Amino acid sequence: MELLIYVVLFILNIPIYKWIFRRIFDDVDDLKQSVKYSFTPDIISLFRRRFWKDQFGELKLSVFYFCCLLIFVIECVVVAKVIG
């Protein structure tokens, strides 16, 4: 039962995740670029002279993940306290 509640909570949060996405990334290509930078070793980015662009792309992706996860965890805690 709890798993179902968490799945529903995750699905209901999709508009919030989209709102966060629009605040952090310019478009889907910006997200793809950030994912690409996160898998590219820093030394390669340094030699390609994209080190700071790489770091900023990784930061944007990390902030997006962190915000979405933080919202979900806080809501799960609140729901668990209300139910329990």
mmCIF file of N, CA, C and O in Angstrom:
data_model
loop_
_atom_site.group_PDB
_atom_site.id
_atom_site.type_symbol
_atom_site.label_atom_id
_atom_site.label_comp_id
_atom_site.label_asym_id
_atom_site.label_seq_id
_atom_site.Cartn_x
_atom_site.Cartn_y
_atom_site.Cartn_z
ATOM 1 N N MET A 1 0.824 -1.205 0.000
ATOM 2 C CA MET A 1 0.000 0.000 0.000
ATOM 3 C C MET A 1 0.865 1.265 0.000
ATOM 4 O O MET A 1 0.560 2.205 -0.699
ATOM 5 N N GLU A 2 1.921 1.237 0.823
ATOM 6 C CA GLU A 2 2.792 2.420 0.880
ATOM 7 C C GLU A 2 3.491 2.658 -0.451
ATOM 8 O O GLU A 2 3.660 3.800 -0.860
ATOM 9 N N LEU A 3 3.889 1.559 -1.095
ATOM 10 C CA LEU A 3 4.554 1.703 -2.390
ATOM 11 C C LEU A 3 3.633 2.384 -3.396
ATOM 12 O O LEU A 3 4.071 3.256 -4.155
ATOM 13 N N LEU A 4 2.383 2.015 -3.386
ATOM 14 C CA LEU A 4 1.412 2.631 -4.287
ATOM 15 C C LEU A 4 1.275 4.127 -4.003
ATOM 16 O O LEU A 4 1.205 4.934 -4.933
ATOM 17 N N ILE A 5 1.268 4.490 -2.746
ATOM 18 C CA ILE A 5 1.179 5.903 -2.371
ATOM 19 C C ILE A 5 2.395 6.670 -2.886
ATOM 20 O O ILE A 5 2.262 7.769 -3.424
ATOM 21 N N TYR A 6 3.570 6.073 -2.765
ATOM 22 C CA TYR A 6 4.782 6.749 -3.229
ATOM 23 C C TYR A 6 4.820 6.870 -4.750
ATOM 24 O O TYR A 6 5.280 7.879 -5.286
ATOM 25 N N VAL A 7 4.320 5.860 -5.441
ATOM 26 C CA VAL A 7 4.267 5.924 -6.906
ATOM 27 C C VAL A 7 3.305 7.025 -7.346
ATOM 28 O O VAL A 7 3.612 7.822 -8.241
ATOM 29 N N VAL A 8 2.139 7.078 -6.701
ATOM 30 C CA VAL A 8 1.166 8.123 -7.020
ATOM 31 C C VAL A 8 1.746 9.501 -6.704
ATOM 32 O O VAL A 8 1.589 10.443 -7.486
ATOM 33 N N LEU A 9 2.430 9.603 -5.591
ATOM 34 C CA LEU A 9 3.057 10.873 -5.215
ATOM 35 C C LEU A 9 4.088 11.295 -6.253
ATOM 36 O O LEU A 9 4.146 12.461 -6.645
ATOM 37 N N PHE A 10 4.883 10.348 -6.720
ATOM 38 C CA PHE A 10 5.876 10.645 -7.751
ATOM 39 C C PHE A 10 5.195 11.134 -9.035
ATOM 40 O O PHE A 10 5.621 12.114 -9.645
ATOM 41 N N ILE A 11 4.131 10.463 -9.432
ATOM 42 C CA ILE A 11 3.421 10.842 -10.658
ATOM 43 C C ILE A 11 2.780 12.223 -10.513
ATOM 44 O O ILE A 11 2.810 13.029 -11.445
ATOM 45 N N LEU A 12 2.211 12.497 -9.347
ATOM 46 C CA LEU A 12 1.600 13.810 -9.130
ATOM 47 C C LEU A 12 2.625 14.941 -9.111
ATOM 48 O O LEU A 12 2.273 16.095 -9.349
ATOM 49 N N ASN A 13 3.876 14.611 -8.852
ATOM 50 C CA ASN A 13 4.930 15.622 -8.814
ATOM 51 C C ASN A 13 5.508 15.953 -10.190
ATOM 52 O O ASN A 13 6.325 16.866 -10.297
ATOM 53 N N ILE A 14 5.111 15.253 -11.215
ATOM 54 C CA ILE A 14 5.685 15.489 -12.547
ATOM 55 C C ILE A 14 5.561 16.950 -12.987
ATOM 56 O O ILE A 14 6.532 17.514 -13.510
ATOM 57 N N PRO A 15 4.436 17.628 -12.781
ATOM 58 C CA PRO A 15 4.396 19.055 -13.146
ATOM 59 C C PRO A 15 5.413 19.900 -12.367
ATOM 60 O O PRO A 15 5.986 20.844 -12.914
ATOM 61 N N ILE A 16 5.654 19.541 -11.119
ATOM 62 C CA ILE A 16 6.666 20.261 -10.323
ATOM 63 C C ILE A 16 8.051 20.005 -10.895
ATOM 64 O O ILE A 16 8.866 20.924 -11.016
ATOM 65 N N TYR A 17 8.325 18.752 -11.278
ATOM 66 C CA TYR A 17 9.622 18.434 -11.876
ATOM 67 C C TYR A 17 9.814 19.182 -13.194
ATOM 68 O O TYR A 17 10.912 19.652 -13.491
ATOM 69 N N LYS A 18 8.757 19.299 -13.968
ATOM 70 C CA LYS A 18 8.835 20.054 -15.224
ATOM 71 C C LYS A 18 9.099 21.530 -14.956
ATOM 72 O O LYS A 18 9.864 22.169 -15.687
ATOM 73 N N TRP A 19 8.471 22.065 -13.920
ATOM 74 C CA TRP A 19 8.692 23.467 -13.564
ATOM 75 C C TRP A 19 10.152 23.685 -13.164
ATOM 76 O O TRP A 19 10.773 24.656 -13.605
ATOM 77 N N ILE A 20 10.699 22.793 -12.374
ATOM 78 C CA ILE A 20 12.107 22.886 -11.973
ATOM 79 C C ILE A 20 12.998 22.764 -13.209
ATOM 80 O O ILE A 20 13.974 23.505 -13.357
ATOM 81 N N PHE A 21 12.657 21.841 -14.097
ATOM 82 C CA PHE A 21 13.426 21.654 -15.334
ATOM 83 C C PHE A 21 13.501 22.947 -16.135
ATOM 84 O O PHE A 21 14.572 23.341 -16.597
ATOM 85 N N ARG A 22 12.353 23.617 -16.287
ATOM 86 C CA ARG A 22 12.333 24.862 -17.073
ATOM 87 C C ARG A 22 13.137 25.975 -16.406
ATOM 88 O O ARG A 22 13.604 26.882 -17.095
ATOM 89 N N ARG A 23 13.272 25.943 -15.114
ATOM 90 C CA ARG A 23 14.055 26.967 -14.410
ATOM 91 C C ARG A 23 15.555 26.727 -14.524
ATOM 92 O O ARG A 23 16.342 27.666 -14.483
ATOM 93 N N ILE A 24 15.958 25.468 -14.677
ATOM 94 C CA ILE A 24 17.389 25.137 -14.686
ATOM 95 C C ILE A 24 17.936 25.009 -16.102
ATOM 96 O O ILE A 24 19.019 25.516 -16.406
ATOM 97 N N PHE A 25 17.196 24.342 -16.980
ATOM 98 C CA PHE A 25 17.683 24.071 -18.333
ATOM 99 C C PHE A 25 16.954 24.949 -19.352
ATOM 100 O O PHE A 25 15.792 25.282 -19.173
ATOM 101 N N ASP A 26 17.666 25.279 -20.433
ATOM 102 C CA ASP A 26 17.069 26.068 -21.505
ATOM 103 C C ASP A 26 16.073 25.239 -22.305
ATOM 104 O O ASP A 26 14.998 25.696 -22.648
ATOM 105 N N ASP A 27 16.475 23.999 -22.633
ATOM 106 C CA ASP A 27 15.635 23.098 -23.398
ATOM 107 C C ASP A 27 16.142 21.676 -23.197
ATOM 108 O O ASP A 27 17.046 21.435 -22.392
ATOM 109 N N VAL A 28 15.569 20.733 -23.936
ATOM 110 C CA VAL A 28 15.966 19.330 -23.798
ATOM 111 C C VAL A 28 17.410 19.134 -24.261
ATOM 112 O O VAL A 28 18.143 18.313 -23.695
ATOM 113 N N ASP A 29 17.834 19.893 -25.261
ATOM 114 C CA ASP A 29 19.220 19.781 -25.730
ATOM 115 C C ASP A 29 20.210 20.204 -24.640
ATOM 116 O O ASP A 29 21.293 19.615 -24.532
ATOM 117 N N ASP A 30 19.834 21.184 -23.846
ATOM 118 C CA ASP A 30 20.684 21.604 -22.731
ATOM 119 C C ASP A 30 20.809 20.473 -21.712
ATOM 120 O O ASP A 30 21.883 20.227 -21.166
ATOM 121 N N LEU A 31 19.713 19.762 -21.459
ATOM 122 C CA LEU A 31 19.752 18.604 -20.567
ATOM 123 C C LEU A 31 20.649 17.516 -21.136
ATOM 124 O O LEU A 31 21.486 16.954 -20.420
ATOM 125 N N LYS A 32 20.493 17.228 -22.425
ATOM 126 C CA LYS A 32 21.329 16.203 -23.070
ATOM 127 C C LYS A 32 22.807 16.578 -22.975
ATOM 128 O O LYS A 32 23.654 15.720 -22.727
ATOM 129 N N GLN A 33 23.108 17.853 -23.167
ATOM 130 C CA GLN A 33 24.493 18.310 -23.077
ATOM 131 C C GLN A 33 25.020 18.134 -21.660
ATOM 132 O O GLN A 33 26.167 17.721 -21.467
ATOM 133 N N SER A 34 24.195 18.426 -20.659
ATOM 134 C CA SER A 34 24.617 18.265 -19.270
ATOM 135 C C SER A 34 24.868 16.803 -18.939
ATOM 136 O O SER A 34 25.825 16.478 -18.227
ATOM 137 N N VAL A 35 24.026 15.914 -19.466
ATOM 138 C CA VAL A 35 24.239 14.477 -19.248
ATOM 139 C C VAL A 35 25.528 14.039 -19.921
ATOM 140 O O VAL A 35 26.322 13.280 -19.356
ATOM 141 N N LYS A 36 25.759 14.549 -21.118
ATOM 142 C CA LYS A 36 26.993 14.223 -21.846
ATOM 143 C C LYS A 36 28.216 14.685 -21.050
ATOM 144 O O LYS A 36 29.191 13.951 -20.919
ATOM 145 N N TYR A 37 28.141 15.908 -20.508
ATOM 146 C CA TYR A 37 29.259 16.418 -19.715
ATOM 147 C C TYR A 37 29.476 15.594 -18.454
ATOM 148 O O TYR A 37 30.606 15.419 -18.004
ATOM 149 N N SER A 38 28.397 15.080 -17.875
ATOM 150 C CA SER A 38 28.562 14.326 -16.632
ATOM 151 C C SER A 38 29.260 12.992 -16.876
ATOM 152 O O SER A 38 29.891 12.461 -15.966
ATOM 153 N N PHE A 39 29.166 12.453 -18.100
ATOM 154 C CA PHE A 39 29.858 11.201 -18.411
ATOM 155 C C PHE A 39 31.243 11.420 -19.018
ATOM 156 O O PHE A 39 31.988 10.459 -19.187
ATOM 157 N N THR A 40 31.566 12.659 -19.350
ATOM 158 C CA THR A 40 32.881 12.963 -19.914
ATOM 159 C C THR A 40 33.868 13.213 -18.776
ATOM 160 O O THR A 40 33.602 14.040 -17.902
ATOM 161 N N PRO A 41 34.985 12.508 -18.751
ATOM 162 C CA PRO A 41 35.980 12.755 -17.703
ATOM 163 C C PRO A 41 36.483 14.207 -17.757
ATOM 164 O O PRO A 41 36.598 14.798 -18.827
ATOM 165 N N ASP A 42 36.763 14.740 -16.586
ATOM 166 C CA ASP A 42 37.197 16.140 -16.499
ATOM 167 C C ASP A 42 38.484 16.402 -17.262
ATOM 168 O O ASP A 42 38.659 17.476 -17.832
ATOM 169 N N ILE A 43 39.370 15.426 -17.298
ATOM 170 C CA ILE A 43 40.639 15.636 -17.998
ATOM 171 C C ILE A 43 40.401 15.798 -19.508
ATOM 172 O O ILE A 43 41.067 16.600 -20.162
ATOM 173 N N ILE A 44 39.422 15.072 -20.039
ATOM 174 C CA ILE A 44 39.075 15.213 -21.465
ATOM 175 C C ILE A 44 38.497 16.599 -21.722
ATOM 176 O O ILE A 44 38.845 17.264 -22.703
ATOM 177 N N SER A 45 37.615 17.042 -20.826
ATOM 178 C CA SER A 45 37.041 18.383 -20.967
ATOM 179 C C SER A 45 38.120 19.455 -20.875
ATOM 180 O O SER A 45 38.055 20.470 -21.562
ATOM 181 N N LEU A 46 39.100 19.227 -20.029
ATOM 182 C CA LEU A 46 40.199 20.178 -19.887
ATOM 183 C C LEU A 46 40.979 20.288 -21.193
ATOM 184 O O LEU A 46 41.284 21.392 -21.650
ATOM 185 N N PHE A 47 41.269 19.149 -21.814
ATOM 186 C CA PHE A 47 42.006 19.170 -23.077
ATOM 187 C C PHE A 47 41.174 19.740 -24.222
ATOM 188 O O PHE A 47 41.720 20.309 -25.160
ATOM 189 N N ARG A 48 39.872 19.610 -24.139
ATOM 190 C CA ARG A 48 38.989 20.174 -25.167
ATOM 191 C C ARG A 48 38.666 21.640 -24.896
ATOM 192 O O ARG A 48 37.897 22.250 -25.630
ATOM 193 N N ARG A 49 39.200 22.174 -23.819
ATOM 194 C CA ARG A 49 38.982 23.560 -23.387
ATOM 195 C C ARG A 49 37.506 23.837 -23.083
ATOM 196 O O ARG A 49 36.989 24.907 -23.380
ATOM 197 N N ARG A 50 36.861 22.853 -22.497
ATOM 198 C CA ARG A 50 35.462 22.991 -22.081
ATOM 199 C C ARG A 50 35.297 22.673 -20.598
ATOM 200 O O ARG A 50 34.210 22.286 -20.170
ATOM 201 N N PHE A 51 36.346 22.812 -19.843
ATOM 202 C CA PHE A 51 36.316 22.379 -18.445
ATOM 203 C C PHE A 51 35.235 23.098 -17.651
ATOM 204 O O PHE A 51 34.444 22.461 -16.956
ATOM 205 N N TRP A 52 35.174 24.420 -17.725
ATOM 206 C CA TRP A 52 34.204 25.165 -16.915
ATOM 207 C C TRP A 52 32.786 24.980 -17.430
ATOM 208 O O TRP A 52 31.823 24.944 -16.647
ATOM 209 N N LYS A 53 32.647 24.840 -18.740
ATOM 210 C CA LYS A 53 31.330 24.545 -19.302
ATOM 211 C C LYS A 53 30.861 23.171 -18.824
ATOM 212 O O LYS A 53 29.690 22.980 -18.479
ATOM 213 N N ASP A 54 31.789 22.218 -18.784
ATOM 214 C CA ASP A 54 31.519 20.881 -18.272
ATOM 215 C C ASP A 54 31.104 20.941 -16.804
ATOM 216 O O ASP A 54 30.106 20.341 -16.405
ATOM 217 N N GLN A 55 31.832 21.676 -16.007
ATOM 218 C CA GLN A 55 31.523 21.782 -14.585
ATOM 219 C C GLN A 55 30.153 22.414 -14.361
ATOM 220 O O GLN A 55 29.389 21.965 -13.500
ATOM 221 N N PHE A 56 29.835 23.440 -15.127
ATOM 222 C CA PHE A 56 28.545 24.103 -14.981
ATOM 223 C C PHE A 56 27.404 23.176 -15.416
ATOM 224 O O PHE A 56 26.344 23.134 -14.786
ATOM 225 N N GLY A 57 27.625 22.410 -16.492
ATOM 226 C CA GLY A 57 26.618 21.453 -16.942
ATOM 227 C C GLY A 57 26.367 20.370 -15.908
ATOM 228 O O GLY A 57 25.226 19.987 -15.640
ATOM 229 N N GLU A 58 27.435 19.873 -15.307
ATOM 230 C CA GLU A 58 27.294 18.869 -14.246
ATOM 231 C C GLU A 58 26.582 19.454 -13.029
ATOM 232 O O GLU A 58 25.765 18.777 -12.404
ATOM 233 N N LEU A 59 26.877 20.699 -12.712
ATOM 234 C CA LEU A 59 26.228 21.354 -11.578
ATOM 235 C C LEU A 59 24.725 21.491 -11.821
ATOM 236 O O LEU A 59 23.926 21.204 -10.923
ATOM 237 N N LYS A 60 24.345 21.909 -13.026
ATOM 238 C CA LYS A 60 22.922 22.060 -13.335
ATOM 239 C C LYS A 60 22.193 20.727 -13.203
ATOM 240 O O LYS A 60 21.099 20.663 -12.639
ATOM 241 N N LEU A 61 22.807 19.658 -13.699
ATOM 242 C CA LEU A 61 22.191 18.343 -13.611
ATOM 243 C C LEU A 61 22.082 17.888 -12.155
ATOM 244 O O LEU A 61 21.041 17.372 -11.734
ATOM 245 N N SER A 62 23.111 18.120 -11.376
ATOM 246 C CA SER A 62 23.093 17.742 -9.963
ATOM 247 C C SER A 62 22.047 18.530 -9.178
ATOM 248 O O SER A 62 21.346 17.967 -8.333
ATOM 249 N N VAL A 63 21.928 19.812 -9.467
ATOM 250 C CA VAL A 63 20.928 20.645 -8.786
ATOM 251 C C VAL A 63 19.522 20.165 -9.150
ATOM 252 O O VAL A 63 18.649 20.082 -8.273
ATOM 253 N N PHE A 64 19.311 19.806 -10.399
ATOM 254 C CA PHE A 64 18.011 19.294 -10.821
ATOM 255 C C PHE A 64 17.669 18.005 -10.078
ATOM 256 O O PHE A 64 16.577 17.868 -9.524
ATOM 257 N N TYR A 65 18.594 17.057 -10.061
ATOM 258 C CA TYR A 65 18.367 15.799 -9.337
ATOM 259 C C TYR A 65 18.106 16.063 -7.857
ATOM 260 O O TYR A 65 17.193 15.492 -7.268
ATOM 261 N N PHE A 66 18.925 16.901 -7.260
ATOM 262 C CA PHE A 66 18.801 17.181 -5.831
ATOM 263 C C PHE A 66 17.451 17.809 -5.500
ATOM 264 O O PHE A 66 16.794 17.401 -4.544
ATOM 265 N N CYS A 67 17.038 18.790 -6.275
ATOM 266 C CA CYS A 67 15.750 19.457 -6.014
ATOM 267 C C CYS A 67 14.585 18.493 -6.143
ATOM 268 O O CYS A 67 13.691 18.470 -5.285
ATOM 269 N N CYS A 68 14.574 17.704 -7.207
ATOM 270 C CA CYS A 68 13.480 16.752 -7.403
ATOM 271 C C CYS A 68 13.463 15.708 -6.289
ATOM 272 O O CYS A 68 12.402 15.387 -5.741
ATOM 273 N N LEU A 69 14.618 15.195 -5.940
ATOM 274 C CA LEU A 69 14.692 14.194 -4.871
ATOM 275 C C LEU A 69 14.306 14.787 -3.523
ATOM 276 O O LEU A 69 13.570 14.156 -2.749
ATOM 277 N N LEU A 70 14.753 15.989 -3.256
ATOM 278 C CA LEU A 70 14.428 16.641 -1.984
ATOM 279 C C LEU A 70 12.923 16.858 -1.844
ATOM 280 O O LEU A 70 12.351 16.565 -0.783
ATOM 281 N N ILE A 71 12.289 17.324 -2.883
ATOM 282 C CA ILE A 71 10.836 17.528 -2.846
ATOM 283 C C ILE A 71 10.125 16.207 -2.604
ATOM 284 O O ILE A 71 9.223 16.107 -1.767
ATOM 285 N N PHE A 72 10.534 15.167 -3.307
ATOM 286 C CA PHE A 72 9.907 13.860 -3.155
ATOM 287 C C PHE A 72 10.096 13.302 -1.743
ATOM 288 O O PHE A 72 9.144 12.803 -1.135
ATOM 289 N N VAL A 73 11.288 13.401 -1.212
ATOM 290 C CA VAL A 73 11.558 12.874 0.130
ATOM 291 C C VAL A 73 10.767 13.643 1.191
ATOM 292 O O VAL A 73 10.176 13.035 2.092
ATOM 293 N N ILE A 74 10.730 14.955 1.078
ATOM 294 C CA ILE A 74 9.969 15.750 2.048
ATOM 295 C C ILE A 74 8.487 15.382 2.003
ATOM 296 O O ILE A 74 7.853 15.186 3.041
ATOM 297 N N GLU A 75 7.944 15.224 0.817
ATOM 298 C CA GLU A 75 6.546 14.835 0.690
ATOM 299 C C GLU A 75 6.303 13.434 1.229
ATOM 300 O O GLU A 75 5.265 13.181 1.860
ATOM 301 N N CYS A 76 7.228 12.524 1.006
ATOM 302 C CA CYS A 76 7.084 11.171 1.541
ATOM 303 C C CYS A 76 7.085 11.175 3.062
ATOM 304 O O CYS A 76 6.297 10.464 3.695
ATOM 305 N N VAL A 77 7.936 11.972 3.656
ATOM 306 C CA VAL A 77 7.988 12.074 5.117
ATOM 307 C C VAL A 77 6.682 12.640 5.642
ATOM 308 O O VAL A 77 6.115 12.137 6.628
ATOM 309 N N VAL A 78 6.179 13.672 4.995
ATOM 310 C CA VAL A 78 4.913 14.286 5.430
ATOM 311 C C VAL A 78 3.770 13.277 5.302
ATOM 312 O O VAL A 78 2.954 13.128 6.224
ATOM 313 N N VAL A 79 3.699 12.583 4.189
ATOM 314 C CA VAL A 79 2.644 11.604 3.982
ATOM 315 C C VAL A 79 2.753 10.464 4.998
ATOM 316 O O VAL A 79 1.750 10.012 5.557
ATOM 317 N N ALA A 80 3.962 10.009 5.276
ATOM 318 C CA ALA A 80 4.158 8.940 6.259
ATOM 319 C C ALA A 80 3.698 9.376 7.641
ATOM 320 O O ALA A 80 3.110 8.589 8.387
ATOM 321 N N LYS A 81 3.955 10.638 7.996
ATOM 322 C CA LYS A 81 3.511 11.134 9.306
ATOM 323 C C LYS A 81 2.009 11.293 9.351
ATOM 324 O O LYS A 81 1.394 11.062 10.400
ATOM 325 N N VAL A 82 1.381 11.696 8.253
ATOM 326 C CA VAL A 82 -0.070 11.862 8.226
ATOM 327 C C VAL A 82 -0.755 10.499 8.314
ATOM 328 O O VAL A 82 -1.742 10.327 9.032
ATOM 329 N N ILE A 83 -0.228 9.516 7.577
ATOM 330 C CA ILE A 83 -0.820 8.183 7.576
ATOM 331 C C ILE A 83 -0.564 7.468 8.908
ATOM 332 O O ILE A 83 -1.444 6.808 9.437
ATOM 333 N N GLY A 84 0.657 7.615 9.417
ATOM 334 C CA GLY A 84 1.034 6.862 10.613
ATOM 335 C C GLY A 84 0.729 7.493 11.868
ATOM 336 O O GLY A 84 0.269 8.153 12.549
#
